[in-house]
XYZ file of C-alpha atoms in Angstrom:
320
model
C 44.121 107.656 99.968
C 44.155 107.237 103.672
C 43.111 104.032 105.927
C 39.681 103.454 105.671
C 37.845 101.895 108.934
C 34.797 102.526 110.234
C 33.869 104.748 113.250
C 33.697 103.119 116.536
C 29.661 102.904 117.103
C 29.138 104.944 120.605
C 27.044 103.098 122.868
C 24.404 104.841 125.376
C 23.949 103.574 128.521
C 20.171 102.419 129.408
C 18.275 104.665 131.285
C 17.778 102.641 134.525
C 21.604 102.370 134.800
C 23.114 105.927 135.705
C 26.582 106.688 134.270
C 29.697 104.032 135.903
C 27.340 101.820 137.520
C 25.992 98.706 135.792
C 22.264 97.400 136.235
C 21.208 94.304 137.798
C 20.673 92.204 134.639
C 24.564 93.338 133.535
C 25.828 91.817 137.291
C 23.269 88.992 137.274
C 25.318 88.189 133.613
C 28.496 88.548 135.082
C 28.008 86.677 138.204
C 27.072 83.546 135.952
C 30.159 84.256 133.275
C 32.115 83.613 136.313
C 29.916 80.454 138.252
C 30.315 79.143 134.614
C 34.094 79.571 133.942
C 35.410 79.703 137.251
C 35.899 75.946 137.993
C 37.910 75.547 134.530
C 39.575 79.079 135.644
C 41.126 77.547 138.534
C 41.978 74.174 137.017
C 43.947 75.663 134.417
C 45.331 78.137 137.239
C 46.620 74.865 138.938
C 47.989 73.291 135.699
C 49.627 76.188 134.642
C 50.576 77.998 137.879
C 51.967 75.545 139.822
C 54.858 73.867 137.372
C 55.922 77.691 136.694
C 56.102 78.492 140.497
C 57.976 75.075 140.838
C 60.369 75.882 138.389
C 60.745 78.955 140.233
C 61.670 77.318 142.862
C 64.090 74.792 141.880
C 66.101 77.579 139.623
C 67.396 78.859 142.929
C 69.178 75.476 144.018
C 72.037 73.528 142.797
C 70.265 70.391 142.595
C 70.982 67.558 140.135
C 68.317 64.385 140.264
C 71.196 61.423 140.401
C 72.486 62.908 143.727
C 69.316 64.586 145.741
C 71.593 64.391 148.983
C 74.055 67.492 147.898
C 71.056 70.034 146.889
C 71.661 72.995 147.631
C 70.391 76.606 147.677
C 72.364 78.911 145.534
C 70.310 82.108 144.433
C 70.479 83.249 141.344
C 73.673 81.165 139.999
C 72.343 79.017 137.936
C 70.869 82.356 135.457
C 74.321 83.283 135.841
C 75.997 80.540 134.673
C 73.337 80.169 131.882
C 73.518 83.709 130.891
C 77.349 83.755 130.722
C 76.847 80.637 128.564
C 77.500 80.699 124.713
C 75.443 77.938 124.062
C 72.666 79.733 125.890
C 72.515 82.300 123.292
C 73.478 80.161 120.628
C 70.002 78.671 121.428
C 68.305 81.890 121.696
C 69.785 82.954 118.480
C 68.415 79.548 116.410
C 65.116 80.024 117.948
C 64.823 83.638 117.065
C 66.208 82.825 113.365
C 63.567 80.228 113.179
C 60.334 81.818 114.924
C 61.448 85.563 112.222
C 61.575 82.968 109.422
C 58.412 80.752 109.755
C 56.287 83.544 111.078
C 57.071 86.229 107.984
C 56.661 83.266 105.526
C 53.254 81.873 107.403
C 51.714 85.333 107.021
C 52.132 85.854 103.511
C 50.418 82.604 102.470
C 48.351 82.239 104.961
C 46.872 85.353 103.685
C 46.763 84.530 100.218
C 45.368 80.817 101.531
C 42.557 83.086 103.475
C 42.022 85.196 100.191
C 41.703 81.729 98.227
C 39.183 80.749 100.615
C 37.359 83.603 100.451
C 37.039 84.217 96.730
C 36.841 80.456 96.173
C 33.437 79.436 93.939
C 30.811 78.236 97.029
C 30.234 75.237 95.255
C 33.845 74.169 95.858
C 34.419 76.419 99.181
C 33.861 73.390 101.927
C 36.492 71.596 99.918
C 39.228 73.996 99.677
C 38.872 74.758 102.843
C 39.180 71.260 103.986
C 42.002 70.858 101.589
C 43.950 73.618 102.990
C 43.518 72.273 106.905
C 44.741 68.999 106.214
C 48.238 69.656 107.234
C 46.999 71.320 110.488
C 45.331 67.932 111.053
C 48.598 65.986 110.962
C 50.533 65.777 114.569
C 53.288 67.264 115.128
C 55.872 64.536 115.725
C 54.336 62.453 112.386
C 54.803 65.850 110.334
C 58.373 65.664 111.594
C 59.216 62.242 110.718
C 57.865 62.691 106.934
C 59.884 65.909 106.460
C 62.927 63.859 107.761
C 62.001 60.695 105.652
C 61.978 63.020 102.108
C 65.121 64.675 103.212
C 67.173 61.846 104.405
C 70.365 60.951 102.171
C 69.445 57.335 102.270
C 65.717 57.226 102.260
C 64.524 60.535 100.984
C 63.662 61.623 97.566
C 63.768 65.039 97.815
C 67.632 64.740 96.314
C 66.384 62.749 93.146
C 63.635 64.752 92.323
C 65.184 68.151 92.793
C 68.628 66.759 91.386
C 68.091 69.330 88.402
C 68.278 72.246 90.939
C 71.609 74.205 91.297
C 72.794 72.676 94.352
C 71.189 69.582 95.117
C 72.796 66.352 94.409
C 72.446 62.832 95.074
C 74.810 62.922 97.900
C 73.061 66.029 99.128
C 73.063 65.822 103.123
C 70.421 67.964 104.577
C 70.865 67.022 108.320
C 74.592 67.600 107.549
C 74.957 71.057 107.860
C 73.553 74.029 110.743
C 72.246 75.889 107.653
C 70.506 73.073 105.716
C 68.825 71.633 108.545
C 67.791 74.780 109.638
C 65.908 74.843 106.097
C 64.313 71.844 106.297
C 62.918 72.392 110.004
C 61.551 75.938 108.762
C 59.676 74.376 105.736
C 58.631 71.698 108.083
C 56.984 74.442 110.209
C 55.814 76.885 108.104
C 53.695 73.359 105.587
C 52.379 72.814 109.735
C 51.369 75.689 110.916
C 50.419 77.671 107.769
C 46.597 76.200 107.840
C 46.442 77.828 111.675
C 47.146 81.181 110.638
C 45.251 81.528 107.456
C 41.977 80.049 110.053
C 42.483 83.243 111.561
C 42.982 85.975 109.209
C 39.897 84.289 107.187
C 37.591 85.321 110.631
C 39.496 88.424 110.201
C 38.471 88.768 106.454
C 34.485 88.150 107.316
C 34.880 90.864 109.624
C 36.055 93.889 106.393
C 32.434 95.773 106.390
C 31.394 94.923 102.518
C 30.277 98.653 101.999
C 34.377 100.069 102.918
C 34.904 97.715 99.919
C 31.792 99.011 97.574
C 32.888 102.228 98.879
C 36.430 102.577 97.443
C 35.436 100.979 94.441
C 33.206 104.137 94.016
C 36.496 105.821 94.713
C 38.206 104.394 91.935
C 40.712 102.577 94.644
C 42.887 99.642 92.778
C 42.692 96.297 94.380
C 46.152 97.062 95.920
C 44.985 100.271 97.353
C 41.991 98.233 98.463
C 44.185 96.087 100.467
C 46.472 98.330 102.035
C 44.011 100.712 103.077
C 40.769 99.144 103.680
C 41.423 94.960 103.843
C 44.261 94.886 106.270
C 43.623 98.124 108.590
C 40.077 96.145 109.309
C 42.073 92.922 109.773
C 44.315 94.477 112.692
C 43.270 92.539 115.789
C 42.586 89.046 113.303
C 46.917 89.946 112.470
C 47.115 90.465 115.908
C 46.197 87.572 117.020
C 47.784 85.054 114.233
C 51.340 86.819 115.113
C 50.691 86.520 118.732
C 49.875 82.697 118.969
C 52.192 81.758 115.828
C 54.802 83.350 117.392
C 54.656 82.374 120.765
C 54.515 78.510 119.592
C 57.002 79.014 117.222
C 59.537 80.144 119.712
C 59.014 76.807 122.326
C 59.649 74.832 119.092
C 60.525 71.481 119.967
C 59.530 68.520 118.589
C 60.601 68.580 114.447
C 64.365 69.566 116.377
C 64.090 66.570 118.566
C 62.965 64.546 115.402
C 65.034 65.592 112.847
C 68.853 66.504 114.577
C 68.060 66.162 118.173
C 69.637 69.308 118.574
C 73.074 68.355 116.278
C 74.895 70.592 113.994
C 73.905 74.308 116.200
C 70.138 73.584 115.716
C 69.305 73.605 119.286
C 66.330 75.873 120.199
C 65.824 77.179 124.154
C 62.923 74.589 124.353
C 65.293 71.782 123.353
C 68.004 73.244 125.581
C 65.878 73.546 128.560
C 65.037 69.879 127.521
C 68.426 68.725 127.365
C 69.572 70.490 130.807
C 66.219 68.889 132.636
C 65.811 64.910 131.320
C 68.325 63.684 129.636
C 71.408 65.668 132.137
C 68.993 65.177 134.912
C 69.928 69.178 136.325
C 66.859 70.100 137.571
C 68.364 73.357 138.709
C 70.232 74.628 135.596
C 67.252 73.159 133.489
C 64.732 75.036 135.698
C 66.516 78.185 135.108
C 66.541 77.976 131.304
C 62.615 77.127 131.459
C 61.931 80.520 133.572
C 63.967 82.124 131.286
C 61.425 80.762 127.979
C 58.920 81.856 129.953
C 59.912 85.412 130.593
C 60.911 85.690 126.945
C 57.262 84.461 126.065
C 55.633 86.724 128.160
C 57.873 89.532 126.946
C 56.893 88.837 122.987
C 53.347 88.700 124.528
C 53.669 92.185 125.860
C 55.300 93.774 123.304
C 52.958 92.224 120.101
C 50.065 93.639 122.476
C 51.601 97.050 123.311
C 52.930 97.434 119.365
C 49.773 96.813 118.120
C 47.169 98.575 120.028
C 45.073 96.701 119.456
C 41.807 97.043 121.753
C 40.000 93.697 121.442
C 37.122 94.546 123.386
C 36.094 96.846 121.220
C 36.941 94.837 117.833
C 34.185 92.216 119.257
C 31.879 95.730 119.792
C 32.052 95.152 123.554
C 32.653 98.758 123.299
């Protein structure tokens, strides 16, 4: 059985607008989509464009906040010296262990979350649904301190309820270990961020044509087959976009490291490095350089989920 999706629907152009040109009601549309958007276009251009440009800027001098006199313009050294740095890829290498880890785990139930939702009785729909947001709700930093609270060797219960599990003890010290804490800011993640991701892939869901469905039931397709070749190949920009966002905000994760080791034991991430380098050493320079860097590693991962997926969005909304 092969991938089942339906035929993009070819459009015809009206008659009053010849081939490559648009009509007048098409430009008088566009002109107002941008009168409309443009003024929070270029506030978010401003918010966004100018701290990146600045950063920019200040990676290329040796400039530390406590002594403004000595800056001093120094190219690219700073990448250099954070390049060359083992505790620069230390940092990438916790962040990438962490963004693989929550991401794979956050698809699988969010998907069976969205599949829940879906095939939940309608009477009882509004409150699953709310059910399954709540942790979505919850801030980040509170979320943090919770996770921390249960795990804590003097204030957490986590170690006398699981005390029956191979492994766990009373004297069981989570934020002890690189490993361990690694754990418990994963799990912390993926009971955060799981709601977000099954939000999207239930839009993608709504969007599997019913009659692909009635179809390969005709066909005698199993509900496995059903899912591999009809649910998810109809799902691919909803996946798409769940990976892309999940993955980009797990990889400036921040605040359950700050809250739970402040980077202690090897469980620095690039965010909390870049953090580290900026406020509390007060190198603007060095710290600048390791925020370009997150950047260019987030536009990367951008790039590539985009170009890997090929996935033509335009046309999944039937722009096109």
């Amino acid at each position: 059985m092969t991938q089942t999706t339906l035929p993009p629907v070819e459009k015809t152009q009206p008659v009053s607008s010849p081939r490559g040109t648009i009509s007048d009601r098409s430009r008088a549309e566009r002109k107002l989509g941008w009168l409309l958007a443009g003024p929070a276009f270029l506030v978010m251009l401003l918010v966004t464009a100018y701290p990146i440009l600045q950063a920019v800027y200040d990676s290329l001098f040796s400039y530390r906040l406590t002594d403004p006199e000595n800056r001093a313009f120094n190219g690219l050294s700073n990448y250099w010296v954070v390049l060359t740095d083992p505790l620069w890829w230390q940092s990438v290498g916790v962040t990438v262990l962490i963004t693989v880890v929550t991401v794979a785990v956050e698809l699988v139930l969010g998907f069976a979350l969205a599949l829940v939702m879906v095939k939940a009785l309608s009477s009882i729909r509004p409150v699953v649904r709310a059910a399954i947001l709540i942790p979505y709700a919850v801030i980040t930093v509170v979320s943090a301190f919770a996770w921390q609270f249960a795990f804590n060797i003097q204030t957490g219960f986590v170690n006398s309820w699981f005390a029956w599990l191979p492994g766990i003890a009373s004297t069981t010290d989570w934020f002890g270990g690189t490993g361990t804490s690694l754990l418990v800011i994963c799990l912390a993640e993926i009971w955060k961020t799981t709601p977000f991701i099954s939000l999207l892939l239930l839009a993608g869901l709504a969007q599997v044509p019913e009659v692909l469905q009635e179809a390969a039931k005709v066909d005698g397709a199993t509900r496995w087959q059903r899912l591999w070749k009809v649910t998810i190949p109809n799902m691919k920009a909803a996946i798409m976009v769940a990976l892309l966002f999940r993955t980009l905000d797990a990889f400036r994760v921040f605040d359950s490291i700050y809250i739970m080791t402040a980077g202690a034991n090897g469980t620095e991430s690039v965010s909390f490095l870049a953090y580290r380098q900026t406020i509390a050493r007060l190198e603007i320079g060095l710290g600048s350089a390791v925020s370009v860097l997150l950047f260019l590693a987030v536009v990367l991962i951008a790039f590539l989920f985009i170009k890997g997926f090929k996935v033509d969005l335009a046309q999944a909304r039937g722009e096109r």
